[in-house]
XYZ file of C-alpha atoms in Angstrom:
180
model
C 0.000 0.000 0.000
C 1.108 3.536 -0.608
C 2.817 5.253 2.288
C 0.251 8.081 2.297
C -3.422 7.448 1.562
C -5.805 10.017 0.131
C -9.580 9.869 0.017
C -11.340 11.378 -3.000
C -14.847 12.719 -3.475
C -16.147 13.480 -6.982
C -19.072 15.812 -7.601
C -20.715 18.022 -10.205
C -19.294 21.551 -9.940
C -22.749 23.017 -10.652
C -23.532 21.934 -7.083
C -21.534 21.490 -3.922
C -19.463 18.539 -2.720
C -20.719 16.019 -0.175
C -24.403 16.220 -1.024
C -26.311 12.975 -0.627
C -29.700 12.002 -2.033
C -30.376 10.077 1.177
C -30.481 13.339 3.109
C -33.623 14.253 1.161
C -37.115 12.861 1.435
C -37.890 10.036 -1.016
C -39.938 12.391 -3.220
C -37.246 15.104 -3.191
C -34.524 12.577 -4.047
C -36.533 11.175 -6.943
C -37.186 14.720 -8.208
C -33.433 15.439 -8.153
C -32.768 12.252 -10.161
C -35.420 13.223 -12.704
C -33.882 16.697 -13.018
C -30.450 15.142 -13.655
C -31.937 12.869 -16.340
C -33.473 15.888 -18.059
C -30.673 18.443 -17.665
C -27.599 16.176 -17.818
C -28.679 13.104 -19.799
C -25.086 12.144 -20.668
C -23.922 11.958 -17.053
C -23.491 8.635 -15.284
C -26.011 9.712 -12.631
C -28.703 10.021 -15.309
C -28.524 6.252 -15.783
C -29.784 5.458 -12.283
C -32.996 3.431 -12.279
C -36.311 4.426 -10.662
C -35.709 2.297 -7.545
C -32.158 3.643 -6.987
C -33.082 5.759 -3.941
C -34.819 2.814 -2.266
C -31.884 0.496 -3.003
C -29.391 3.104 -1.765
C -31.248 3.578 1.523
C -31.474 -0.172 2.061
C -27.740 -0.489 1.407
C -27.006 2.341 3.861
C -28.971 0.504 6.532
C -26.787 -2.567 5.934
C -23.649 -0.400 6.133
C -24.789 1.166 9.439
C -25.712 -2.187 10.947
C -22.433 -3.830 9.938
C -20.336 -0.864 11.075
C -22.034 -0.809 14.478
C -21.257 -4.523 14.857
C -17.580 -3.657 14.358
C -17.697 -0.883 16.963
C -17.618 1.975 14.458
C -18.524 5.525 15.471
C -21.591 6.752 13.613
C -22.080 10.486 14.070
C -24.320 11.099 11.053
C -26.911 9.333 8.947
C -26.381 8.748 6.036
C -22.628 8.601 5.396
C -20.653 10.821 3.062
C -19.108 8.855 0.195
C -15.489 8.905 -0.884
C -13.041 6.472 -2.500
C -9.493 5.397 -1.687
C -7.129 7.134 -4.130
C -8.017 8.577 -7.547
C -10.588 6.714 -9.627
C -10.246 7.577 -13.333
C -13.700 6.089 -13.981
C -15.474 8.137 -11.289
C -13.804 11.292 -12.577
C -15.830 10.858 -15.811
C -19.226 10.726 -14.078
C -19.934 14.426 -14.312
C -19.833 16.822 -17.259
C -18.151 19.406 -15.039
C -16.389 17.231 -12.489
C -14.975 18.599 -9.271
C -12.857 16.638 -6.839
C -12.003 16.931 -3.170
C -8.821 15.137 -2.078
C -8.217 14.699 1.657
C -5.346 12.880 3.375
C -6.644 10.072 5.567
C -4.776 11.539 8.537
C -7.406 14.292 8.704
C -10.073 11.728 9.626
C -10.852 9.844 12.800
C -10.586 6.383 11.204
C -13.093 5.061 13.763
C -15.711 7.007 11.741
C -14.735 5.385 8.424
C -15.999 2.129 6.964
C -14.994 0.612 3.630
C -16.218 -1.774 0.963
C -13.971 -3.314 -1.664
C -15.926 -1.954 -4.587
C -19.115 0.070 -4.550
C -21.299 -0.872 -1.598
C -24.412 -1.647 -3.648
C -22.888 -4.478 -5.717
C -20.768 -5.515 -2.727
C -23.955 -6.359 -0.829
C -26.055 -7.183 -3.895
C -23.828 -9.794 -5.567
C -22.764 -13.071 -4.034
C -20.226 -14.623 -6.377
C -17.995 -16.161 -3.721
C -15.325 -13.452 -3.728
C -14.105 -12.966 -0.170
C -14.883 -9.233 -0.115
C -18.570 -9.593 -1.114
C -21.169 -9.076 1.601
C -18.480 -7.469 3.807
C -17.800 -4.100 5.320
C -14.314 -3.298 6.614
C -12.696 -1.049 9.187
C -9.617 0.950 8.222
C -7.159 -1.669 9.487
C -9.121 -4.449 7.765
C -9.299 -2.693 4.374
C -5.531 -2.152 4.407
C -5.084 -5.945 4.458
C -7.589 -6.433 1.602
C -5.893 -3.728 -0.491
C -2.518 -5.324 0.207
C -3.901 -8.673 -0.977
C -5.814 -7.530 -4.093
C -4.500 -4.051 -4.894
C -6.750 -1.116 -5.719
C -9.554 -2.064 -8.134
C -8.930 1.012 -10.296
C -5.429 -0.351 -10.981
C -6.692 -3.665 -12.414
C -10.344 -3.028 -13.314
C -10.941 0.639 -14.116
C -12.877 -0.381 -17.244
C -15.110 -2.802 -15.303
C -14.252 -5.803 -17.505
C -13.427 -7.982 -14.490
C -16.507 -7.236 -12.378
C -18.223 -4.353 -10.617
C -15.347 -3.475 -8.283
C -13.673 -0.346 -9.685
C -12.612 1.416 -6.464
C -12.601 1.037 -2.698
C -15.600 2.925 -1.339
C -15.311 4.887 1.906
C -18.288 5.703 4.124
C -17.613 8.758 6.266
C -19.872 8.672 9.319
C -18.979 12.157 10.574
C -19.231 15.760 9.344
C -16.106 16.870 11.186
C -13.508 16.613 8.408
C -15.699 16.932 5.306
C -17.305 20.042 6.779
C -14.052 21.897 6.100
C -14.368 21.051 2.396
C -18.058 21.677 1.777
């Protein structure tokens, strides 16, 4: 693993970083998705299906439950989303992409959980890979990254499965608040 780890957050510059559909009511979130489909039809976010908000909220409940089992500190609901190191694929999601890059040392790692790949396929696919159906603490994800490498280094194009990055769930506003 690299000697210094950075966490990245990608967002559309027409808005602000660290905004989450799960912070909105179901109707508001669906209206935002419809607006994206109309105004930015070529963006990756425009491809989300009608049940995306429901699936996302269900996945976040799994993340919370699993993180609590591991003794994680949850200071906000829902989490903020970031990834470990730069993801070339995620940087193409927005027509006018912005990025926030934060060294991991700025975070209380007890407020961070990780999935090897995006959390929705991680908990939605069961193909026998050891990192499916699992949420990791910081120390645990370091071992998985050491074993498999970063997905964006071997699967940025998605040809080898849905894992394209290591997803980070930030369960606190403390650090990201400085970057909002």
